[in-house]
Amino acid sequence: MPHRSIFLTTAVREMFLLQLVSSDPEIYQFEPLSRQSGLVHAVTGRAGGVSRPPFHTLNLGYGVPDDPANVTSNRNTVAGTLGISLSQIVTAKQVHGNACAVVTRVDAGRGAADRATVLAGYDGLVTNEPGVFLWMSFADCVPIIFHDPVKRAVGLAHSGWRGTVVEVAASTVGKLGEQYQSSPADLTAFIGPSIGPCCYEVGEEVWSQFADRWPDSVDTWPREGDRRLLNLWTAIKATLGEAGLRLGNVHCAETCTACNRDRFFSHRGDQGRSGRFATIIGMRDVGATRRVAPTMGPKLDRLSD
């Protein structure tokens, strides 16, 4: 049984959970975002695809040794459930940096059905164009969704420990401001499922890079050898606060992928042989109103027993 970390006591402060809106394929949404007219977003789970073990079943990443035809089929299934098409999706080849790309309709379809056309070298994407949907793949690193309801712009970031150190979250906030004049005070940010402080053990070389900058993000007591626990969520929240976001507008699912391997892919939890789930955000074209039809099912628990 996975142990609970003292860091996770903050979970009770959040008044919403990720909601299961489709069980086949498995799709979750943040409840506050689901109430935004014209906005499409999703965090996918593991169920409802055609991939075989160890990528079973809804693997959405071409970067693992799954059959690419299965990945394409799975992506089409997710897109269709959301009422969009692969030709509207833009994805990036993530490199654990802080570069952020401005995405337009010219980019639509890049990386959606192959790796050759992907936007290479970016861990942040932003757009204000309806009909364009940002898509990134994850399996423990932290997905961060951004929404500006005033300027009608969205963003998506991929933040592992390296991306957190180089502050890709702040870079994405900066790009939204630079490109669309988004005020940080108007932005809402949603931190998705990712490896939690209950399971994320790191060595001294990683721990030391967080201890001075974000002391609340580290466990001061070493575990076996020099291994210590790290809380990426806390460091990212602090970074977003420093970037100007109101802390009340920064929401965290506090859902650990390693604890919830039955629902999400986890690189660590699956010993390196794992698929990838997706996080998606975008705005529908004017006049398009389709939403995912909710299915009967529980809200997603943040903590695993």
CSV table of N, CA and C in Angstrom, one decimal, residues 26 32 62 68 71 82 84 97-98 102 117 161 205 208 215 248 266-267 297 299:
chain,number,residue,atom,x,y,z
A,26,GLU,N,-11.5,6.6,-21.5
A,26,GLU,CA,-11.4,7.2,-20.2
A,26,GLU,C,-10.9,8.7,-20.3
A,32,PRO,N,-14.3,23.2,-12.9
A,32,PRO,CA,-14.4,24.6,-13.3
A,32,PRO,C,-14.2,24.9,-14.8
A,62,TYR,N,3.5,8.4,-29.4
A,62,TYR,CA,4.3,7.8,-30.4
A,62,TYR,C,5.8,7.5,-30.0
A,68,PRO,N,2.5,2.2,-34.0
A,68,PRO,CA,2.0,3.5,-34.3
A,68,PRO,C,0.5,3.5,-34.8
A,71,VAL,N,-1.6,3.8,-31.8
A,71,VAL,CA,-1.6,5.1,-31.2
A,71,VAL,C,-2.5,6.0,-32.0
A,82,LEU,N,-14.2,14.0,-28.0
A,82,LEU,CA,-14.2,15.4,-27.7
A,82,LEU,C,-14.9,16.3,-28.7
A,84,ILE,N,-13.6,16.8,-31.8
A,84,ILE,CA,-12.6,17.5,-32.6
A,84,ILE,C,-12.0,16.5,-33.5
A,97,GLY,N,12.6,21.5,-21.2
A,97,GLY,CA,13.1,22.9,-21.2
A,97,GLY,C,12.0,23.9,-20.8
A,98,ASN,N,12.2,25.2,-21.3
A,98,ASN,CA,11.2,26.2,-21.0
A,98,ASN,C,10.8,27.0,-22.2
A,102,VAL,N,4.1,29.7,-29.9
A,102,VAL,CA,2.8,30.3,-30.3
A,102,VAL,C,2.2,29.5,-31.4
A,117,THR,N,6.2,15.6,-38.1
A,117,THR,CA,5.7,17.0,-38.2
A,117,THR,C,5.6,17.7,-36.9
A,161,TRP,N,11.0,17.6,-13.4
A,161,TRP,CA,11.8,18.3,-12.4
A,161,TRP,C,12.7,19.3,-13.1
A,205,GLU,N,21.4,15.4,-5.9
A,205,GLU,CA,21.7,16.3,-7.0
A,205,GLU,C,20.4,17.0,-7.5
A,208,SER,N,18.8,19.1,-4.0
A,208,SER,CA,19.5,20.4,-3.7
A,208,SER,C,19.1,21.6,-4.5
A,215,PRO,N,11.8,25.7,-0.4
A,215,PRO,CA,12.0,24.8,0.7
A,215,PRO,C,10.8,24.0,1.1
A,248,GLY,N,-5.4,31.8,-5.5
A,248,GLY,CA,-6.8,31.2,-5.6
A,248,GLY,C,-7.2,30.7,-6.9
A,266,SER,N,2.3,5.7,-15.8
A,266,SER,CA,3.4,6.2,-14.9
A,266,SER,C,4.7,5.5,-15.2
A,267,HIS,N,5.6,6.3,-15.7
A,267,HIS,CA,6.9,5.8,-16.1
A,267,HIS,C,7.6,5.1,-14.9
A,297,GLY,N,-20.3,7.9,-13.3
A,297,GLY,CA,-19.1,7.4,-12.7
A,297,GLY,C,-18.7,8.4,-11.6
A,299,LYS,N,-16.3,10.9,-9.2
A,299,LYS,CA,-15.2,11.9,-9.4
A,299,LYS,C,-13.9,11.2,-9.0
